Amino acid sequence: MERTFLAIKPDGIQRGLVGEIIRRFENKGFTLVGLKLMNVSRELAQQHYDVHRERPFFAGLVDFITSAPVVAMVWEGDGVVASARKIIGATNPLTAEPGTLRGDFGINIGRNLIHGSDAIETAQREISLWFTTEELVSWQPELTPWLHE
Ligand code: IDP
Ligand code: MG
């Protein structure tokens, strides 16, 4: 079953949007299989954003993500990687479509509330970076027959 890694960034938590953000993915019908509130080490932040290491915003991004707690999550479902990216919206909240999380709740690219894996292979890398296998819970929601034919 396809899985993606999502993380509510410090701004999402400070603004009291944890429930709202989780609700969007629950409402859609995806299954939560991993969840933890945590302070992020600089090492983890740098590894997570390794592809952006040479970008001018890298240092600020690492500072921000390590500045206050983050909610790390793994969600499961058919097509969850691409669908979660649509629910999240474009990187810049100012141009993200209304109805998306970033479009509804943000105005600045450096405060865009949530991270979502951009591809299946990225999701696998990020899930193993942030979670141990023991922290992930496989379960079959009772709702399944009402979400899938
Ligand atoms: P994504 O989060 O939509 O996948 P990426 O291009 O992978 O966007 O960038 C990772 C994160 O780096 C963004 O979510 C944002 O927090 C930050 N970021 C990207 N571009 C900029 C920028 O131009 N200025 C400041 N921060 C940026
Ligand atoms: Mg990205």
PDB file of C-alpha atoms and ligand atoms in Angstrom:
ATOM      1  CA  MET A   1       0.000   0.000   0.000  1.00  0.00           C
ATOM      2  CA  GLU A   2       1.275   3.465  -0.946  1.00  0.00           C
ATOM      3  CA  ARG A   3       2.474   5.707   1.880  1.00  0.00           C
ATOM      4  CA  THR A   4       3.617   9.319   2.136  1.00  0.00           C
ATOM      5  CA  PHE A   5       5.476  11.378   4.702  1.00  0.00           C
ATOM      6  CA  LEU A   6       3.840  14.598   5.896  1.00  0.00           C
ATOM      7  CA  ALA A   7       5.147  17.010   8.527  1.00  0.00           C
ATOM      8  CA  ILE A   8       3.256  19.917  10.040  1.00  0.00           C
ATOM      9  CA  LYS A   9       5.943  22.591  10.291  1.00  0.00           C
ATOM     10  CA  PRO A  10       6.462  24.823  13.364  1.00  0.00           C
ATOM     11  CA  ASP A  11       4.153  27.553  11.968  1.00  0.00           C
ATOM     12  CA  GLY A  12       1.267  25.099  11.629  1.00  0.00           C
ATOM     13  CA  ILE A  13       1.638  24.060  15.255  1.00  0.00           C
ATOM     14  CA  GLN A  14       2.143  27.583  16.640  1.00  0.00           C
ATOM     15  CA  ARG A  15      -0.966  28.741  14.778  1.00  0.00           C
ATOM     16  CA  GLY A  16      -3.097  25.951  16.218  1.00  0.00           C
ATOM     17  CA  LEU A  17      -3.741  24.267  12.870  1.00  0.00           C
ATOM     18  CA  VAL A  18      -2.752  20.692  13.760  1.00  0.00           C
ATOM     19  CA  GLY A  19      -6.361  19.490  14.014  1.00  0.00           C
ATOM     20  CA  GLU A  20      -7.441  21.324  10.865  1.00  0.00           C
ATOM     21  CA  ILE A  21      -4.557  19.905   8.845  1.00  0.00           C
ATOM     22  CA  ILE A  22      -5.048  16.312  10.033  1.00  0.00           C
ATOM     23  CA  ARG A  23      -8.797  16.639   9.405  1.00  0.00           C
ATOM     24  CA  ARG A  24      -8.213  17.298   5.680  1.00  0.00           C
ATOM     25  CA  PHE A  25      -6.435  13.964   5.209  1.00  0.00           C
ATOM     26  CA  GLU A  26      -8.901  12.069   7.408  1.00  0.00           C
ATOM     27  CA  ASN A  27     -11.853  13.556   5.547  1.00  0.00           C
ATOM     28  CA  LYS A  28     -10.339  12.591   2.218  1.00  0.00           C
ATOM     29  CA  GLY A  29     -10.258   8.957   3.352  1.00  0.00           C
ATOM     30  CA  PHE A  30      -6.542   8.311   3.858  1.00  0.00           C
ATOM     31  CA  THR A  31      -5.285   6.235   6.789  1.00  0.00           C
ATOM     32  CA  LEU A  32      -2.946   7.571   9.477  1.00  0.00           C
ATOM     33  CA  VAL A  33      -0.232   4.989  10.205  1.00  0.00           C
ATOM     34  CA  GLY A  34       2.390   7.088  12.019  1.00  0.00           C
ATOM     35  CA  LEU A  35       2.228  10.213  14.183  1.00  0.00           C
ATOM     36  CA  LYS A  36       4.607  11.981  16.562  1.00  0.00           C
ATOM     37  CA  LEU A  37       5.234  15.448  17.970  1.00  0.00           C
ATOM     38  CA  MET A  38       8.947  16.111  18.077  1.00  0.00           C
ATOM     39  CA  ASN A  39      11.790  18.597  18.145  1.00  0.00           C
ATOM     40  CA  VAL A  40      13.873  18.157  15.016  1.00  0.00           C
ATOM     41  CA  SER A  41      17.674  17.907  15.276  1.00  0.00           C
ATOM     42  CA  ARG A  42      19.797  19.945  12.872  1.00  0.00           C
ATOM     43  CA  GLU A  43      21.167  16.685  11.489  1.00  0.00           C
ATOM     44  CA  LEU A  44      17.694  15.353  10.658  1.00  0.00           C
ATOM     45  CA  ALA A  45      16.623  18.702   9.164  1.00  0.00           C
ATOM     46  CA  GLN A  46      19.729  18.836   6.957  1.00  0.00           C
ATOM     47  CA  GLN A  47      19.263  15.238   5.799  1.00  0.00           C
ATOM     48  CA  HIS A  48      15.573  15.803   5.114  1.00  0.00           C
ATOM     49  CA  TYR A  49      16.240  18.886   2.984  1.00  0.00           C
ATOM     50  CA  ASP A  50      19.492  17.533   1.484  1.00  0.00           C
ATOM     51  CA  VAL A  51      18.347  18.209  -2.122  1.00  0.00           C
ATOM     52  CA  HIS A  52      18.142  21.911  -1.251  1.00  0.00           C
ATOM     53  CA  ARG A  53      21.587  22.087   0.400  1.00  0.00           C
ATOM     54  CA  GLU A  54      22.993  24.496  -2.220  1.00  0.00           C
ATOM     55  CA  ARG A  55      19.921  26.773  -2.309  1.00  0.00           C
ATOM     56  CA  PRO A  56      20.104  30.246  -0.702  1.00  0.00           C
ATOM     57  CA  PHE A  57      17.155  29.489   1.599  1.00  0.00           C
ATOM     58  CA  PHE A  58      18.669  26.245   2.985  1.00  0.00           C
ATOM     59  CA  ALA A  59      20.178  27.675   6.202  1.00  0.00           C
ATOM     60  CA  GLY A  60      17.005  29.611   7.038  1.00  0.00           C
ATOM     61  CA  LEU A  61      14.871  26.559   6.311  1.00  0.00           C
ATOM     62  CA  VAL A  62      16.933  24.375   8.665  1.00  0.00           C
ATOM     63  CA  ASP A  63      16.830  27.104  11.348  1.00  0.00           C
ATOM     64  CA  PHE A  64      13.059  27.343  11.007  1.00  0.00           C
ATOM     65  CA  ILE A  65      12.284  23.621  11.042  1.00  0.00           C
ATOM     66  CA  THR A  66      14.439  23.146  14.149  1.00  0.00           C
ATOM     67  CA  SER A  67      13.051  26.243  15.951  1.00  0.00           C
ATOM     68  CA  ALA A  68       9.927  24.662  17.492  1.00  0.00           C
ATOM     69  CA  PRO A  69       8.087  21.317  17.510  1.00  0.00           C
ATOM     70  CA  VAL A  70       6.954  19.563  14.341  1.00  0.00           C
ATOM     71  CA  VAL A  71       4.240  16.910  13.874  1.00  0.00           C
ATOM     72  CA  ALA A  72       5.638  14.073  11.753  1.00  0.00           C
ATOM     73  CA  MET A  73       3.131  11.751  10.096  1.00  0.00           C
ATOM     74  CA  VAL A  74       2.825   8.840   7.702  1.00  0.00           C
ATOM     75  CA  TRP A  75      -0.408   8.462   5.730  1.00  0.00           C
ATOM     76  CA  GLU A  76      -1.490   5.496   3.631  1.00  0.00           C
ATOM     77  CA  GLY A  77      -3.808   4.960   0.674  1.00  0.00           C
ATOM     78  CA  ASP A  78      -3.994   4.480  -3.082  1.00  0.00           C
ATOM     79  CA  GLY A  79      -2.363   7.471  -4.755  1.00  0.00           C
ATOM     80  CA  VAL A  80      -1.701   9.185  -1.414  1.00  0.00           C
ATOM     81  CA  VAL A  81       1.623  10.771  -2.455  1.00  0.00           C
ATOM     82  CA  ALA A  82       0.245  12.831  -5.343  1.00  0.00           C
ATOM     83  CA  SER A  83      -3.137  13.414  -3.702  1.00  0.00           C
ATOM     84  CA  ALA A  84      -1.557  14.787  -0.514  1.00  0.00           C
ATOM     85  CA  ARG A  85       0.506  17.212  -2.601  1.00  0.00           C
ATOM     86  CA  LYS A  86      -2.741  18.469  -4.161  1.00  0.00           C
ATOM     87  CA  ILE A  87      -4.377  18.859  -0.752  1.00  0.00           C
ATOM     88  CA  ILE A  88      -1.280  20.777   0.429  1.00  0.00           C
ATOM     89  CA  GLY A  89      -1.088  23.065  -2.624  1.00  0.00           C
ATOM     90  CA  ALA A  90       1.721  24.958  -4.356  1.00  0.00           C
ATOM     91  CA  THR A  91       4.940  25.757  -2.487  1.00  0.00           C
ATOM     92  CA  ASN A  92       4.181  29.505  -2.330  1.00  0.00           C
ATOM     93  CA  PRO A  93       0.988  29.979  -0.262  1.00  0.00           C
ATOM     94  CA  LEU A  94       0.332  33.314  -1.933  1.00  0.00           C
ATOM     95  CA  THR A  95      -0.246  31.612  -5.275  1.00  0.00           C
ATOM     96  CA  ALA A  96      -1.525  28.264  -3.953  1.00  0.00           C
ATOM     97  CA  GLU A  97      -5.151  27.600  -4.926  1.00  0.00           C
ATOM     98  CA  PRO A  98      -7.848  28.387  -2.349  1.00  0.00           C
ATOM     99  CA  GLY A  99      -9.116  25.092  -0.977  1.00  0.00           C
ATOM    100  CA  THR A 100      -5.584  23.793  -0.498  1.00  0.00           C
ATOM    101  CA  LEU A 101      -3.958  23.982   2.937  1.00  0.00           C
ATOM    102  CA  ARG A 102      -1.316  26.480   1.846  1.00  0.00           C
ATOM    103  CA  GLY A 103      -3.862  28.441  -0.207  1.00  0.00           C
ATOM    104  CA  ASP A 104      -6.278  28.681   2.710  1.00  0.00           C
ATOM    105  CA  PHE A 105      -3.860  29.354   5.564  1.00  0.00           C
ATOM    106  CA  GLY A 106      -0.663  31.001   4.332  1.00  0.00           C
ATOM    107  CA  ILE A 107       0.835  34.076   2.667  1.00  0.00           C
ATOM    108  CA  ASN A 108       4.604  33.437   2.689  1.00  0.00           C
ATOM    109  CA  ILE A 109       6.823  30.783   1.065  1.00  0.00           C
ATOM    110  CA  GLY A 110       8.940  30.455   4.198  1.00  0.00           C
ATOM    111  CA  ARG A 111       5.825  29.788   6.306  1.00  0.00           C
ATOM    112  CA  ASN A 112       3.928  27.228   4.261  1.00  0.00           C
ATOM    113  CA  LEU A 113       2.671  25.069   7.135  1.00  0.00           C
ATOM    114  CA  ILE A 114       3.314  21.553   5.948  1.00  0.00           C
ATOM    115  CA  HIS A 115       5.754  19.308   4.122  1.00  0.00           C
ATOM    116  CA  GLY A 116       4.650  16.489   1.820  1.00  0.00           C
ATOM    117  CA  SER A 117       6.800  13.981  -0.077  1.00  0.00           C
ATOM    118  CA  ASP A 118       6.955  14.794  -3.796  1.00  0.00           C
ATOM    119  CA  ALA A 119       7.224  11.227  -5.208  1.00  0.00           C
ATOM    120  CA  ILE A 120       6.873   7.602  -4.108  1.00  0.00           C
ATOM    121  CA  GLU A 121      10.668   7.087  -3.887  1.00  0.00           C
ATOM    122  CA  THR A 122      11.064  10.335  -1.914  1.00  0.00           C
ATOM    123  CA  ALA A 123       8.310   9.176   0.435  1.00  0.00           C
ATOM    124  CA  GLN A 124      10.116   5.901   1.107  1.00  0.00           C
ATOM    125  CA  ARG A 125      13.362   7.755   1.860  1.00  0.00           C
ATOM    126  CA  GLU A 126      11.647  10.291   4.136  1.00  0.00           C
ATOM    127  CA  ILE A 127       9.573   7.707   6.017  1.00  0.00           C
ATOM    128  CA  SER A 128      12.681   5.688   6.881  1.00  0.00           C
ATOM    129  CA  LEU A 129      14.526   8.884   7.831  1.00  0.00           C
ATOM    130  CA  TRP A 130      11.830  10.046  10.283  1.00  0.00           C
ATOM    131  CA  PHE A 131      10.275   6.813  11.597  1.00  0.00           C
ATOM    132  CA  THR A 132      11.440   3.408  12.798  1.00  0.00           C
ATOM    133  CA  THR A 133       9.403   0.419  11.579  1.00  0.00           C
ATOM    134  CA  GLU A 134       8.125  -0.096  15.156  1.00  0.00           C
ATOM    135  CA  GLU A 135       6.631   3.405  15.121  1.00  0.00           C
ATOM    136  CA  LEU A 136       4.458   2.623  12.091  1.00  0.00           C
ATOM    137  CA  VAL A 137       1.136   0.907  12.743  1.00  0.00           C
ATOM    138  CA  SER A 138      -0.532  -1.150  10.025  1.00  0.00           C
ATOM    139  CA  TRP A 139      -4.270  -1.346  10.559  1.00  0.00           C
ATOM    140  CA  GLN A 140      -7.427  -1.815   8.517  1.00  0.00           C
ATOM    141  CA  PRO A 141     -10.015   0.913   9.157  1.00  0.00           C
ATOM    142  CA  GLU A 142     -13.590  -0.382   9.620  1.00  0.00           C
ATOM    143  CA  LEU A 143     -14.573   2.322   7.134  1.00  0.00           C
ATOM    144  CA  THR A 144     -12.722   0.643   4.234  1.00  0.00           C
ATOM    145  CA  PRO A 145     -15.804  -0.914   2.525  1.00  0.00           C
ATOM    146  CA  TRP A 146     -17.431   2.535   2.538  1.00  0.00           C
ATOM    147  CA  LEU A 147     -14.425   4.138   0.847  1.00  0.00           C
ATOM    148  CA  HIS A 148     -13.534   1.431  -1.690  1.00  0.00           C
ATOM    149  CA  GLU A 149     -15.806  -0.659  -3.908  1.00  0.00           C
TER     150      GLU A 149
HETATM  151  P1  IDP B   1       7.683  21.858  -1.359  1.00  0.00           P
HETATM  152  O1  IDP B   1       7.662  21.950   0.150  1.00  0.00           O
HETATM  153  O2  IDP B   1       6.423  22.391  -1.965  1.00  0.00           O
HETATM  154  O3  IDP B   1       8.049  20.481  -1.844  1.00  0.00           O
HETATM  155  P2  IDP B   1      10.397  22.631  -2.162  1.00  0.00           P
HETATM  156  O4  IDP B   1      10.718  23.323  -3.443  1.00  0.00           O
HETATM  157  O5  IDP B   1      10.767  21.198  -2.023  1.00  0.00           O
HETATM  158  O6  IDP B   1       8.834  22.854  -1.875  1.00  0.00           O
HETATM  159  O7  IDP B   1      11.085  23.482  -1.001  1.00  0.00           O
HETATM  160  C1  IDP B   1      11.160  22.950   0.315  1.00  0.00           C
HETATM  161  C2  IDP B   1      10.790  24.033   1.284  1.00  0.00           C
HETATM  162  O8  IDP B   1      11.786  25.056   1.242  1.00  0.00           O
HETATM  163  C3  IDP B   1       9.471  24.766   0.989  1.00  0.00           C
HETATM  164  O9  IDP B   1       8.341  24.075   1.488  1.00  0.00           O
HETATM  165  C4  IDP B   1       9.700  26.076   1.708  1.00  0.00           C
HETATM  166  O10 IDP B   1       9.476  25.915   3.114  1.00  0.00           O
HETATM  167  C5  IDP B   1      11.179  26.312   1.491  1.00  0.00           C
HETATM  168  N1  IDP B   1      11.414  27.156   0.316  1.00  0.00           N
HETATM  169  C6  IDP B   1      11.379  26.795  -0.981  1.00  0.00           C
HETATM  170  N2  IDP B   1      11.648  27.827  -1.791  1.00  0.00           N
HETATM  171  C7  IDP B   1      11.876  28.880  -0.978  1.00  0.00           C
HETATM  172  C8  IDP B   1      12.221  30.251  -1.211  1.00  0.00           C
HETATM  173  O11 IDP B   1      12.362  30.711  -2.332  1.00  0.00           O
HETATM  174  N3  IDP B   1      12.369  31.030  -0.089  1.00  0.00           N
HETATM  175  C9  IDP B   1      12.215  30.548   1.167  1.00  0.00           C
HETATM  176  N4  IDP B   1      11.901  29.272   1.424  1.00  0.00           N
HETATM  177  C10 IDP B   1      11.725  28.445   0.370  1.00  0.00           C
HETATM  178 MG    MG B   2       9.812  19.387  -1.722  1.00  0.00          MG
END
